[in-house]
Tab-separated table of C-alpha atoms in Angstrom:
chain	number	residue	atom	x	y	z
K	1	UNK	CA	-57.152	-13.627	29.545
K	2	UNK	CA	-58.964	-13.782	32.882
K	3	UNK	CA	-56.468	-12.419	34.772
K	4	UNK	CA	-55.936	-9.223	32.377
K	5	UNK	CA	-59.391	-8.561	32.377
K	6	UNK	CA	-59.287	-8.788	36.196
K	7	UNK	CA	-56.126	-6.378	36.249
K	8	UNK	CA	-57.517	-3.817	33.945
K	9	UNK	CA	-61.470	-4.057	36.067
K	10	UNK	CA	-59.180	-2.946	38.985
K	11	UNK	CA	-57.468	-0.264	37.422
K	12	UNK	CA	-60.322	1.141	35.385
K	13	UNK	CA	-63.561	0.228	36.965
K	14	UNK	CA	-64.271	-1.724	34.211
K	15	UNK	CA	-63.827	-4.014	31.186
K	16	UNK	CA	-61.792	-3.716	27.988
K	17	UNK	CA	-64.891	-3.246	25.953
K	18	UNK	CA	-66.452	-1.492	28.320
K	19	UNK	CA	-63.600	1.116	28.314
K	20	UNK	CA	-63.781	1.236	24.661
K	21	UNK	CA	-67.276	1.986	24.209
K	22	UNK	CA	-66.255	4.776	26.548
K	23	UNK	CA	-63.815	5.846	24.333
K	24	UNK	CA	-65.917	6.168	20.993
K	25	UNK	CA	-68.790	7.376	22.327
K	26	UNK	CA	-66.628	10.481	24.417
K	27	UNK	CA	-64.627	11.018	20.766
K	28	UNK	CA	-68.617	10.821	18.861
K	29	UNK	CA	-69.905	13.680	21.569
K	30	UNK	CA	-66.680	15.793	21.026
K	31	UNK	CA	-67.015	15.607	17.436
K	32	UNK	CA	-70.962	16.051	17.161
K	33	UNK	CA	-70.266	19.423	19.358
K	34	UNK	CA	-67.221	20.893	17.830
K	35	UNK	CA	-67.225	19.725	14.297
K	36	UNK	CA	-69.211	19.767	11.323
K	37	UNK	CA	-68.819	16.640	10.225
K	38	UNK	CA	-71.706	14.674	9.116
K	39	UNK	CA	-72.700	11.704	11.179
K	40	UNK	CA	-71.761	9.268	8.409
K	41	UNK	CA	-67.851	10.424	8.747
K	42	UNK	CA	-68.271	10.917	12.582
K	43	UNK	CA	-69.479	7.042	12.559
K	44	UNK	CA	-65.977	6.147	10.076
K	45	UNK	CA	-63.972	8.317	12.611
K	46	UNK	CA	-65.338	6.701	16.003
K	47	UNK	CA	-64.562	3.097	14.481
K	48	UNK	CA	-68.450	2.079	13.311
K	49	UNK	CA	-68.369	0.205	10.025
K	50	UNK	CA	-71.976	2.584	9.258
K	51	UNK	CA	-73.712	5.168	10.412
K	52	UNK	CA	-77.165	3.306	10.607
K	53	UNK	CA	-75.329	1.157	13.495
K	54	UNK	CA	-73.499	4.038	14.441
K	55	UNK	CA	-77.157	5.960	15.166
K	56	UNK	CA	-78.819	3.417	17.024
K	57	UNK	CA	-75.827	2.124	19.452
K	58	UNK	CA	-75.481	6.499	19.945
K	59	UNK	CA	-79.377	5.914	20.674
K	60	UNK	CA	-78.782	3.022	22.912
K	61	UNK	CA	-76.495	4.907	24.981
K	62	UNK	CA	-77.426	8.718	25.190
K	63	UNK	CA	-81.185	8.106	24.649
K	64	UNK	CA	-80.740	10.538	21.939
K	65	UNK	CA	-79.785	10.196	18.300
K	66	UNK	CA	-76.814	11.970	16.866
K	67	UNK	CA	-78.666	14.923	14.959
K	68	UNK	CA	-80.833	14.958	18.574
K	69	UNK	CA	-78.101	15.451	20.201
K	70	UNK	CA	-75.895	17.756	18.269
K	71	UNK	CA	-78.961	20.124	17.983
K	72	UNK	CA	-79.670	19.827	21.721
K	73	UNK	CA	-75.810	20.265	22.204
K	74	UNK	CA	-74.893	22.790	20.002
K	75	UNK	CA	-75.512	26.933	19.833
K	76	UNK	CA	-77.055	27.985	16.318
K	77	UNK	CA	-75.058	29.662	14.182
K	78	UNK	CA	-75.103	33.560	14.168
């Protein structure tokens, strides 16, 4: 167990959950920008069991919530 998590630290930079956050929080910005989806299925779609947890761990991370930062992100529509 150690040793993997040593192994992947030195290949990524840092740990497996680390890395994973990483992952569904890129995929939650990508799809706040470029989709209309509603946060609810953007929380199902970036692996968060409900979009209340979903909003406040987005919160915790980008100092913005989800709407926040899909306004803030995103060009009105013509």
């Amino acid at each position: 167990h150690s040793s993997l998590q040593r192994k992947f630290r030195k290949y990524f930079g840092m740990n497996p959950k680390e890395y994973i956050t990483k992952l569904r929080m890129n995929r939650a910005l990508e799809l706040l920008v470029e989709n209309r989806l509603s946060v609810k299925e953007i929380a199902f779609a970036c692996g968060f069991e409900n979009e209340y947890y979903f909003s406040n761990f987005f919160k915790k991370h980008t100092g913005l919530s989800p709407t926040a930062f899909r306004e803030k992100h995103t060009s009105p529509q013509a």
